[in-house]
Short mmCIF file of C-alpha atoms and ligand atoms in Angstrom, two decimals:
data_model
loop_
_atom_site.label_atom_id
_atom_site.label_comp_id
_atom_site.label_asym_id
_atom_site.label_seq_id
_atom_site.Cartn_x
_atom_site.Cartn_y
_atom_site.Cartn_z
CA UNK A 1 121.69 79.68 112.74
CA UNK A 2 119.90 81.17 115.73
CA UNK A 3 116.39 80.86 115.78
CA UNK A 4 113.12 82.65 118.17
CA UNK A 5 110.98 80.40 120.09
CA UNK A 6 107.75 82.85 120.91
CA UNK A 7 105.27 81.71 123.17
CA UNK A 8 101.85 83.69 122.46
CA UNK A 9 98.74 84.64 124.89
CA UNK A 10 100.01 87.17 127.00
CA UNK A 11 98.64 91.05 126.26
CA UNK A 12 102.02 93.21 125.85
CA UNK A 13 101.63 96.09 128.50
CA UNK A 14 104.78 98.44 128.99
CA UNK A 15 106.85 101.27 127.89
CA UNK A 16 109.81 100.71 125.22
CA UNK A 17 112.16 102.86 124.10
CA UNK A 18 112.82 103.42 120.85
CA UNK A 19 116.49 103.14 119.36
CA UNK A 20 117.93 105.12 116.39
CA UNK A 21 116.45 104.66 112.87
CA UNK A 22 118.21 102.22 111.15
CA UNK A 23 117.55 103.60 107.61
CA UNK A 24 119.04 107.08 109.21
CA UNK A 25 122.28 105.89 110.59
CA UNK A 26 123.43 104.09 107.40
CA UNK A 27 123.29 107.15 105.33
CA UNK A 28 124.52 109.36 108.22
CA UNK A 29 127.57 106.90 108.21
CA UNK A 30 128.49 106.82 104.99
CA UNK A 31 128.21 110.92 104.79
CA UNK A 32 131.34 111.09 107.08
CA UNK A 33 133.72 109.99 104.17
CA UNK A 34 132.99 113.70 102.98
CA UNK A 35 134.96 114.90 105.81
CA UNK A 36 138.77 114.90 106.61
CA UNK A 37 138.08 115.64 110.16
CA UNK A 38 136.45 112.92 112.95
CA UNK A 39 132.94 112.92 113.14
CA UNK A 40 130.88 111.64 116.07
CA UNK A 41 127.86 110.20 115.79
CA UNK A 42 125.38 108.94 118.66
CA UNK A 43 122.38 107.22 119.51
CA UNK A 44 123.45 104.48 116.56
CA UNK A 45 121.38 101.28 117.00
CA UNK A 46 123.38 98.22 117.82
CA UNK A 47 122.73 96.51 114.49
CA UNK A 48 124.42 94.02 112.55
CA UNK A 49 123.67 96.14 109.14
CA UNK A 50 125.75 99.47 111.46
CA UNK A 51 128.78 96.11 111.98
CA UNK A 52 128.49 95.94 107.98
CA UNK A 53 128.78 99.88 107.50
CA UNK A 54 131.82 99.85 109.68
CA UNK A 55 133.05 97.01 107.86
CA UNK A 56 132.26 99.26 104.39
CA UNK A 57 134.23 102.53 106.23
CA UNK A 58 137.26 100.52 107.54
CA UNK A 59 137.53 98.84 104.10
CA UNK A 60 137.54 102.57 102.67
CA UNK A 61 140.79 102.98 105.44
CA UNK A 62 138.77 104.63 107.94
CA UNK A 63 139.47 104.67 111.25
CA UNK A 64 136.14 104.29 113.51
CA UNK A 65 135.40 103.50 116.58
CA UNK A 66 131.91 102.07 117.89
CA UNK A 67 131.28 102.07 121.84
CA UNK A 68 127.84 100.35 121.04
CA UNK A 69 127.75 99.73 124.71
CA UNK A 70 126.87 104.05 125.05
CA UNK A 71 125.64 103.76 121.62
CA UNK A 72 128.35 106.15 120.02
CA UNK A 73 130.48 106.16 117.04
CA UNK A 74 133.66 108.07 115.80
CA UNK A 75 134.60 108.13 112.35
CA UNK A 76 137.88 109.53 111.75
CA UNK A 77 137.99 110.67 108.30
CA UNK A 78 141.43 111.74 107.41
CA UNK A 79 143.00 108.65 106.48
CA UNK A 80 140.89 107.71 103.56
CA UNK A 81 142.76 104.99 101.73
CA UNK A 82 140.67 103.33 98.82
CA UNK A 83 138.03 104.26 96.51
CA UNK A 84 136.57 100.70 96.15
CA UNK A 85 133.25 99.36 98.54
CA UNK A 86 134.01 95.34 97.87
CA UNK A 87 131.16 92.61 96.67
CA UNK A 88 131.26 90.79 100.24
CA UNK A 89 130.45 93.62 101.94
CA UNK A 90 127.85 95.25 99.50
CA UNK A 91 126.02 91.90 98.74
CA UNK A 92 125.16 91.47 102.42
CA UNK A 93 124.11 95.06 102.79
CA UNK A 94 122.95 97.01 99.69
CA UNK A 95 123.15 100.72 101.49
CA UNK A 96 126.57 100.40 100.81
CA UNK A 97 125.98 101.79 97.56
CA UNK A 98 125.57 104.88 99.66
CA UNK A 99 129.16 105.50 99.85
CA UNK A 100 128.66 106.70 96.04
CA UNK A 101 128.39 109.73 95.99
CA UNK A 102 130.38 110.94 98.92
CA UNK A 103 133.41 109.05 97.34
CA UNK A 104 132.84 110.70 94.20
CA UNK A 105 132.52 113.95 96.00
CA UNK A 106 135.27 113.87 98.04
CA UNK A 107 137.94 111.94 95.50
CA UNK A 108 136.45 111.57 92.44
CA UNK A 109 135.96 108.49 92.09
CA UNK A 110 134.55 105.08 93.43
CA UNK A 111 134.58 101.70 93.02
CA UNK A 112 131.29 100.09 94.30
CA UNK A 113 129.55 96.50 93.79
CA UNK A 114 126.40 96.48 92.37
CA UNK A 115 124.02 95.41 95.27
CA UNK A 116 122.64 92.89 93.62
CA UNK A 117 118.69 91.65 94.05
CA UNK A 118 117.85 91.41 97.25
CA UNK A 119 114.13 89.72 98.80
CA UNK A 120 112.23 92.60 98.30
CA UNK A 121 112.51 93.25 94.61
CA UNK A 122 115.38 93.81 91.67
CA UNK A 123 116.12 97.32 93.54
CA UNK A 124 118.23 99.01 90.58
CA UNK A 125 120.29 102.04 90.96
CA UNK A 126 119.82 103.38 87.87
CA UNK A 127 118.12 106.59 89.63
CA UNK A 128 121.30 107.11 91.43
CA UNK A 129 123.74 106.67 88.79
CA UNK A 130 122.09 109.68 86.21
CA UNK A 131 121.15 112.04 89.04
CA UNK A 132 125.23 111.95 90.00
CA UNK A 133 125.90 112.19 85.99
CA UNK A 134 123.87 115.32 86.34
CA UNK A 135 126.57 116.35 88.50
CA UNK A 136 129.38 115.44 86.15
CA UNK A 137 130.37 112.37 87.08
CA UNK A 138 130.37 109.29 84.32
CA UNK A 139 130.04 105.61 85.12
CA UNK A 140 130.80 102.15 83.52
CA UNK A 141 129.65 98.84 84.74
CA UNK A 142 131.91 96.05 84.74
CA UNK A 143 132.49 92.79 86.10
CA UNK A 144 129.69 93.69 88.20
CA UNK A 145 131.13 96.95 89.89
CA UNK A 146 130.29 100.01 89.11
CA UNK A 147 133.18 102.34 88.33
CA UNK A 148 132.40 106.33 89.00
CA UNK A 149 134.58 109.16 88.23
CA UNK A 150 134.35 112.80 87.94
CA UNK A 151 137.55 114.36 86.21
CA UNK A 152 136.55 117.54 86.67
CA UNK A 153 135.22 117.22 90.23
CA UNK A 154 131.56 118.00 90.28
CA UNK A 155 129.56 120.85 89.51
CA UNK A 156 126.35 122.20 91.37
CA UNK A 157 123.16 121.13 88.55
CA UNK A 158 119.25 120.99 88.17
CA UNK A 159 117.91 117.59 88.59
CA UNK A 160 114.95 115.79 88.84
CA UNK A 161 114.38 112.64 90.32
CA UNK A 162 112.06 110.49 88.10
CA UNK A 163 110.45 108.65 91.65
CA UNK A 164 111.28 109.88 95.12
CA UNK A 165 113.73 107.57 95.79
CA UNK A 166 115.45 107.20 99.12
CA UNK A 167 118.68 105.95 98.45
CA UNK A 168 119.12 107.96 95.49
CA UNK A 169 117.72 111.60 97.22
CA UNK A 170 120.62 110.60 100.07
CA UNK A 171 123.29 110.22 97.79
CA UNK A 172 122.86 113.01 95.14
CA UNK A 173 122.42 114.92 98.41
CA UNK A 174 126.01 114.18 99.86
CA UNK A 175 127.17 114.51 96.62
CA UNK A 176 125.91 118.20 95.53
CA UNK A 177 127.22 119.14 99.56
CA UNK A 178 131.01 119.18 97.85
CA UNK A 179 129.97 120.06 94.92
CA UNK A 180 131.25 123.42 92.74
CA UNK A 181 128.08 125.43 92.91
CA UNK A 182 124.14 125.18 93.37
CA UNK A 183 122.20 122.82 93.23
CA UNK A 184 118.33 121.98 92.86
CA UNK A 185 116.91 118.71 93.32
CA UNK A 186 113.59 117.69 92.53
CA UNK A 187 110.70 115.42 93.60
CA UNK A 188 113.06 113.83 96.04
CA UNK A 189 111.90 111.46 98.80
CA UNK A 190 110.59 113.32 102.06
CA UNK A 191 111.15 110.62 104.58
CA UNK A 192 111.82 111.54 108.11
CA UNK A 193 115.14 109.66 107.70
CA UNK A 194 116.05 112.20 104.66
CA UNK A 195 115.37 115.27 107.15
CA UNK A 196 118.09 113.44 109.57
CA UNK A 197 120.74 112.95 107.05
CA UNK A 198 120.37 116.85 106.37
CA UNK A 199 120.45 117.82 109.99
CA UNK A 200 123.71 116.01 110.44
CA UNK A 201 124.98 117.26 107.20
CA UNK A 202 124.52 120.70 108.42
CA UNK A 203 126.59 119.96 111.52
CA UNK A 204 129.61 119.96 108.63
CA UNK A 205 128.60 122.80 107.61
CA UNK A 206 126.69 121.48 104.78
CA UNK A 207 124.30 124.54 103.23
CA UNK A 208 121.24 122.57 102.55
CA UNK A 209 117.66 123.43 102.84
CA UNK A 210 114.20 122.25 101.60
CA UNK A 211 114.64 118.62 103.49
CA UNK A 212 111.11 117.03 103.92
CA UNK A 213 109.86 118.78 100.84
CA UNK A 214 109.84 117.41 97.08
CA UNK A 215 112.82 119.95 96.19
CA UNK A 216 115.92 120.24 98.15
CA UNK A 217 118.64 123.35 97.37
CA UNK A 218 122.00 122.75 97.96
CA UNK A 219 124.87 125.33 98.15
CA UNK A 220 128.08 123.01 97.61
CA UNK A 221 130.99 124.30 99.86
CA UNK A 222 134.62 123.65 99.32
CA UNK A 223 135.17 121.20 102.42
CA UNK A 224 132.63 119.88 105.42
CA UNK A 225 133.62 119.43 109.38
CA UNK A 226 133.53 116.42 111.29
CA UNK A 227 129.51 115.83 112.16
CA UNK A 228 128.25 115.85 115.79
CA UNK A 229 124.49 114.32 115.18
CA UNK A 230 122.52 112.32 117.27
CA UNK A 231 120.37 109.73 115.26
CA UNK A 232 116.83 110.40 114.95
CA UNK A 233 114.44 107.68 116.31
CA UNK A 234 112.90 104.39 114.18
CA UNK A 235 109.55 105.06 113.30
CA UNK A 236 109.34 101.42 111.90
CA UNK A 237 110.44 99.60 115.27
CA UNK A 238 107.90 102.17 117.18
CA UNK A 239 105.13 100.55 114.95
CA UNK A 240 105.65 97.02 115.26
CA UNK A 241 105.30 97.24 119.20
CA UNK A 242 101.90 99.62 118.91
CA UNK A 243 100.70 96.88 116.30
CA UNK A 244 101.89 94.30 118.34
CA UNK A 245 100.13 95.91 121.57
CA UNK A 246 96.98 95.82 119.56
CA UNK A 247 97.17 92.21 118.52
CA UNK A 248 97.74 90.84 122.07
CA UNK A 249 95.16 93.44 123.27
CA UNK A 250 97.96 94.82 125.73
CA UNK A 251 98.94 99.05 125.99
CA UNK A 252 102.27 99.91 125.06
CA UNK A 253 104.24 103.44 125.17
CA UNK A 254 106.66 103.72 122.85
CA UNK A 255 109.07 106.27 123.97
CA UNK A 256 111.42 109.18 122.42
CA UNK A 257 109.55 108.75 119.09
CA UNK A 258 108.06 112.05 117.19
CA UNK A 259 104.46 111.52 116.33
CA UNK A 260 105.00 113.92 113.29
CA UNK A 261 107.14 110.52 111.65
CA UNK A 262 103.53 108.22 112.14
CA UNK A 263 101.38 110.66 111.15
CA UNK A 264 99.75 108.43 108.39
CA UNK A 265 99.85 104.94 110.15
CA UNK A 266 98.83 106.58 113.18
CA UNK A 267 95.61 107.56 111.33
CA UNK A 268 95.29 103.91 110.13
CA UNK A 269 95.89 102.42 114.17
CA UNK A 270 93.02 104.96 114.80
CA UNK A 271 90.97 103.79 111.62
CA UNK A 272 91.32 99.76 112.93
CA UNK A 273 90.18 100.89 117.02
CA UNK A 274 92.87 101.14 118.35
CA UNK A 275 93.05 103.86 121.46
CA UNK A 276 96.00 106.26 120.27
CA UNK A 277 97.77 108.84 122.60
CA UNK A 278 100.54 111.22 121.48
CA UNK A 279 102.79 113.00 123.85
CA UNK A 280 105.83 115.22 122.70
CA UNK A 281 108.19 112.28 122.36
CA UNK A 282 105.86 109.59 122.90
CA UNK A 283 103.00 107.27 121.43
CA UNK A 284 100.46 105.05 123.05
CA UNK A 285 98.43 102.02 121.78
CA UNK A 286 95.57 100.68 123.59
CA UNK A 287 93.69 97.73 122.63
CA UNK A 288 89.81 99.17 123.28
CA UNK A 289 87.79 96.26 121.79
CA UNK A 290 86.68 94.79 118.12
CA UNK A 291 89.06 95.84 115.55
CA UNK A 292 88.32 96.99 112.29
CA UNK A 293 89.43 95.88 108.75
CA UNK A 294 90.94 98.80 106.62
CA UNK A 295 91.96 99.25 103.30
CA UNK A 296 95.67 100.93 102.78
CA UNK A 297 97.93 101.45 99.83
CA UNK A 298 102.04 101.90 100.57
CA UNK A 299 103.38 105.45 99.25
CA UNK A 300 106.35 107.66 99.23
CA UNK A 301 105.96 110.01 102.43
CA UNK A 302 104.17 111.14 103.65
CA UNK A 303 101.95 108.07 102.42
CA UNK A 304 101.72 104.68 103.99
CA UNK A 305 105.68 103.42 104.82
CA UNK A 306 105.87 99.92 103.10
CA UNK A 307 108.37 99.61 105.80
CA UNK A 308 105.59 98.98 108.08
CA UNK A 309 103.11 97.36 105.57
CA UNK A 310 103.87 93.56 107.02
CA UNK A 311 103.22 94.34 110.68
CA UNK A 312 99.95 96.13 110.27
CA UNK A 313 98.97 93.20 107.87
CA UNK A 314 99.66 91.01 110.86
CA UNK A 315 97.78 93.13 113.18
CA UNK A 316 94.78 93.02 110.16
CA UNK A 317 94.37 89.07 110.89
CA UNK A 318 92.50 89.94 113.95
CA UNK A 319 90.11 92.60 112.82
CA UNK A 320 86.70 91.93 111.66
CA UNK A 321 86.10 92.01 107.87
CA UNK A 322 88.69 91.95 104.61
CA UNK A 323 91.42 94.68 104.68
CA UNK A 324 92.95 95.25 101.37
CA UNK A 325 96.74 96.11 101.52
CA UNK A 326 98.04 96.81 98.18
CA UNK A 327 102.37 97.31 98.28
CA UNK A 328 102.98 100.03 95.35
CA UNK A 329 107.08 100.59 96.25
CA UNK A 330 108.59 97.17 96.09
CA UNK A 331 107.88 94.47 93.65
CA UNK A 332 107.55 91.26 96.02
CA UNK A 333 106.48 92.49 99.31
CA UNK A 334 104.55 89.92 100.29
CA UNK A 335 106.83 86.92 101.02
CA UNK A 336 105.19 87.11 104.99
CA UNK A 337 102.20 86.22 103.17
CA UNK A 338 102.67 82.11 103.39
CA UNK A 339 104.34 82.45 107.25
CA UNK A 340 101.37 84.17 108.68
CA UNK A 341 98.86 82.09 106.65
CA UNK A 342 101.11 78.96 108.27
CA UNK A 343 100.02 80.67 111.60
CA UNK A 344 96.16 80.12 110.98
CA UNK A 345 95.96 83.11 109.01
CA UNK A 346 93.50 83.65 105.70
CA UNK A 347 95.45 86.38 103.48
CA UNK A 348 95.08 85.94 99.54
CA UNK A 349 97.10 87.97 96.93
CA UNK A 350 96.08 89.30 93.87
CA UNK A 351 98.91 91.11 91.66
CA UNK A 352 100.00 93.77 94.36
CA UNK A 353 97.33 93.31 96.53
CA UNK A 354 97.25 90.80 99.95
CA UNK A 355 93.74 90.59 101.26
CA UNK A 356 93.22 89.59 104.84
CA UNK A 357 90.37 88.00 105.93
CA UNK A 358 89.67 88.50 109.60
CA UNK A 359 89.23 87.93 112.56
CA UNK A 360 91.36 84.28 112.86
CA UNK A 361 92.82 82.90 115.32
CA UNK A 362 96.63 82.45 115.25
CA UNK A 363 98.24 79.53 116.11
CA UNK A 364 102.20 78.40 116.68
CA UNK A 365 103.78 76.68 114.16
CA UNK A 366 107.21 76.67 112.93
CA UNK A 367 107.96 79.84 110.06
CA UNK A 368 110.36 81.45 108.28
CA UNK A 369 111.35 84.68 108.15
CA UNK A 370 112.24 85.93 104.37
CA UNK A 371 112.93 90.11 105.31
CA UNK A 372 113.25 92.53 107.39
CA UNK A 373 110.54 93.71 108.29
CA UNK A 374 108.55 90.41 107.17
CA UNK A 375 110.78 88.94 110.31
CA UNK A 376 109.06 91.45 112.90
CA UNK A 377 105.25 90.64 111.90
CA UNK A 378 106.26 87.27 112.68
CA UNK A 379 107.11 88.04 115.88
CA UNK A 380 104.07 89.92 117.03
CA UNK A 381 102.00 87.13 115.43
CA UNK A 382 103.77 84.86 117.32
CA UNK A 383 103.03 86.77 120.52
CA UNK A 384 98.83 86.63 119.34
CA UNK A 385 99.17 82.62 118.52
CA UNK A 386 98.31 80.33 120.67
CA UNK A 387 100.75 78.06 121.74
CA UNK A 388 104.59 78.47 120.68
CA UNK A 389 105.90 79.76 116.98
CA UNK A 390 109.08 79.10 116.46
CA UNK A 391 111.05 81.47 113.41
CA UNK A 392 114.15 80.46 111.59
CA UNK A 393 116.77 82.73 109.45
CA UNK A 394 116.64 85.73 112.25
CA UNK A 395 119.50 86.99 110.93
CA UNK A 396 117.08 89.09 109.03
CA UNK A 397 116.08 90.84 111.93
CA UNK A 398 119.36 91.15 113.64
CA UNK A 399 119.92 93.51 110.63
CA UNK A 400 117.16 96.19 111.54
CA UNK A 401 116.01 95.45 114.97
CA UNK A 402 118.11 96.38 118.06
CA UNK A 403 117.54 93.37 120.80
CA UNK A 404 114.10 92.65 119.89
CA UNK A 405 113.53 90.12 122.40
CA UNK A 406 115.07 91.44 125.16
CA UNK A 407 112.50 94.88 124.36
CA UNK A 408 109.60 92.27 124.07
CA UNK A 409 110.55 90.48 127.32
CA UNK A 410 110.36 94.19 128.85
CA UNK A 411 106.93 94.50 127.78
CA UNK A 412 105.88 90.86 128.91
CA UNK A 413 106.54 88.79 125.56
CA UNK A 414 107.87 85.60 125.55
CA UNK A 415 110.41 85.58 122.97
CA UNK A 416 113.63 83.55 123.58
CA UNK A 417 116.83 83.30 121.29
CA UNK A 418 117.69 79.78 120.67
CA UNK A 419 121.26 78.36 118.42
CA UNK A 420 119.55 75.66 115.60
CA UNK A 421 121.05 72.52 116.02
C1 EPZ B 1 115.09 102.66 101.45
O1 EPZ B 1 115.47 101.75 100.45
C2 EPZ B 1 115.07 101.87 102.75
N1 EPZ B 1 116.40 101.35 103.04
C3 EPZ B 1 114.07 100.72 102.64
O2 EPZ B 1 114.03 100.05 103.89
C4 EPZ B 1 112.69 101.31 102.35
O3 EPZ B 1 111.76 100.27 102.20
C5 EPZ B 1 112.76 102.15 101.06
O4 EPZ B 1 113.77 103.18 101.21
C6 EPZ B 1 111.44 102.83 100.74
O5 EPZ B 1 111.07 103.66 101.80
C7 EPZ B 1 117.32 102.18 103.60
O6 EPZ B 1 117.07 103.35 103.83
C8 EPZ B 1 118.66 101.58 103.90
P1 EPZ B 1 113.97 103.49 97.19
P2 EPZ B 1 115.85 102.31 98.97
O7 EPZ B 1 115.17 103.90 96.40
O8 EPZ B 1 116.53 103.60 99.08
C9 EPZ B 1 113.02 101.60 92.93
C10 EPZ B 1 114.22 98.23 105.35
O9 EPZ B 1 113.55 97.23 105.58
N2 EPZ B 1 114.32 102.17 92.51
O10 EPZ B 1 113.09 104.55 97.75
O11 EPZ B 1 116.52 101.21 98.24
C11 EPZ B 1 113.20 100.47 93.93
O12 EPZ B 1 113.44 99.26 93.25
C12 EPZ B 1 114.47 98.69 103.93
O13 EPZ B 1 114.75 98.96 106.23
C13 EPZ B 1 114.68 102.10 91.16
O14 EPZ B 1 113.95 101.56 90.33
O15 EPZ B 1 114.39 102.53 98.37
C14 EPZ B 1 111.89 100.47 94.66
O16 EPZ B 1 110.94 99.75 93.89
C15 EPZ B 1 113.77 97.79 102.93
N3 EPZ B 1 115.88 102.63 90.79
C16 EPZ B 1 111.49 101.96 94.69
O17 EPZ B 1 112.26 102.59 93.66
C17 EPZ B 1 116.71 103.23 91.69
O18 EPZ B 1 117.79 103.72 91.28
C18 EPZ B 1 111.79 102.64 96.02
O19 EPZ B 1 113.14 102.46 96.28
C19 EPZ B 1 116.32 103.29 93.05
C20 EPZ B 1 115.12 102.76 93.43
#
């Protein structure tokens, strides 16, 4: 398995451009199986989860075509040949179950693994499964598949979402677009990535409105177009290089992301010292001198992103005081918790809360990375340590981050891909 050998002590300085959400372009995807017509989508991150989602369409009979080199992908949809989103390809990625409610929208019916655990928590679907019943479809669970159908097609409804969940606001969303009638949804999720799917639904002609709000109408419509979307920009990969500027005391630009997506963690960057500029598309951090500690709590947005909550932990080891993180979303959020502290740092958990004592100095050791976004904050805290860090099981990060090491080289990080013997 490949493996990152970082060598730490040099300040990152440098602009990096941001690539395409990640957590945008998997539901975008999976929204072109409501159209018959080809869809093209651009500015898709080169991503092994995006090689998984075109595994998930082509198994569907989908013809698509990826020219990662220019970053664009066509989804023809008209030959749609099977209903069913098979355990191999859902157990390595659980957005798959994403392709729920567009299959049930557009056929009737679908056939879908259930995802399965994963890291991060038990991450149930239960919120998906009775906000599509809302819309007339009926499910059974066997063998560990779900099995969805809606005899009747489905009809426009009322429903409210008991959390703002965003895989469950995406696909009651993509499901209500086809559907017979109006539809109102409530306390759904208002993440930036939600407001993208819409957008690109609306290029199909989708009538949608109320995205980035807790209720979103929908007007279902008898068929959709082929989308023509570009993907909005990661938020999450724009904030591990401004925490990792801060850590190495460097000054990075992260470009062609929308401050309005960082509002929040922008606040907290400000809150710790660091120097913060915003442009129109573009966000600097400077490191200004002593950082602070904080305390921050994770949230449905416009709250703290527990997408980001590992990497500003990591930046937290090097600010004076004890920050107190505490991860409300996800169950077991913390698994970066023994890496860092491998590193030289001194976090301690209590129930759903890591404190971080700081400042320590980081040194290179070997770690492990355990998640996603766990995998980044090793990274940057590799870049901080002294000496070299090396981090096993990337594969985690070749899931969400688009050529990580090449960006970091960009920027003056020493961070070099290496096959474990
Ligand atoms: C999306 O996951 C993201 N993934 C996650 O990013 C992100 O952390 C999460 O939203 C929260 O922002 C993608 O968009 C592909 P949820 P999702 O439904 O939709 C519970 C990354 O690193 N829940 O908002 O699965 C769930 O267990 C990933 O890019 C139920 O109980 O998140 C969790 O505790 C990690 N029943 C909470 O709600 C359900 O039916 C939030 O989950 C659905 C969710």
């Amino acid at each position: 398995m490949d493996l990152l050998k970082v060598t730490g002590g040099t300040p990152l300085h440098g602009s990096v451009q941001i690539s395409g959400a990640k957590n945008a372009a998997l539901p975008i995807l999976f929204a072109t199986i409501l159209s018959k017509k080809k869809s093209i989508i651009r500015n898709a991150p080169l991503l092994a989860d995006i090689n998984t989602t075109q595994k998930v369409l082509d198994a569907l009979g989908l013809k698509t075509l990826f020219t990662l080199e220019n970053h664009q992908i066509e989804v023809d949809g008209s030959t749609l040949t099977s209903i069913e989103a098979p355990y191999d390809l859902v157990r390595t990625m659980r957005a798959s179950v994403l392709v729920l409610g567009p299959l049930l929208a557009r056929t009737g019916e679908a056939k879908v693994s259930l995802p399965g655990g994963c890291a991060i928590g038990a991450r149930p679907v239960d919120f998906h499964l009775s906000a599509l019943e809302k819309l007339g479809a009926s499910f059974k669970i066997e063998g560990g598949y779900i099995y969805g159908i809606a005899k009747n097609g489905l009809k426009g409804a009322i429903i409210s979402l008991p959390f703002p969940s965003v895989g469950a606001t995406e696909n009651i969303v993509m499901a209500a677009a086809l559907a017979e009638g109006s539809s109102e949804i409530q306390n759904v999720a208002c993440e930036p990535e939600i407001v993208d799917l819409v957008r690109a639904l609306r290029t199909m002609g989708a009538k949608i409105s109320g995205e980035g709000t807790p209720i979103i109408k929908v007007t279902g419509v008898p068929e959709l177009q082929g989308m023509n979307h570009s993907i909005a920009p990661d938020r999450v990969e724009a904030a591990t290089f401004l925490c990792g500027a801060l850590l190495t005391k460097g000054k990075v630009t992260a470009l062609g992301i929308d401050q309005s997506y960082m509002k929040y963690p922008l606040d907290v960057l400000e809150r710790i010292g660091g120097k913060i500029t915003r442009t129109e598309n573009s966000i600097t951090a400077e490191y200004v001198g002593e950082l602070n500690s904080v305390h921050f709590t994770t949230e449905p947005f416009p709250g703290f992103p527990t997408d980001m909550q590992a990497q500003f932990m990591t930046l937290l080891t090097s600010a004076k005081g004890t920050s107190t993180i505490t991860e409300t979303i996800f169950e077991n959020r913390f698994m970066h918790v023994p890496e860092l502290n491998r590193l030289g740092a001194k976090i301690s958990i209590k129930g759903n809360q890591a404190l971080v004592d700081g400042p320590t100095a980081l040194s290179g050791a070997i770690v492990m990375a355990t998640d996603l976004r766990a995998s980044a904050s090793l990274v940057i805290a590799g870049l901080a340590a002294k000496g070299e860090t090396t981090i096993r099981r990337i594969y985690h990060l070749d899931r969400g981050y688009e050529q990580l090491e090449q960006k970091f080289a960009l920027l003056g990080g020493n961070v070099v891909r290496e096959f474990e013997k």
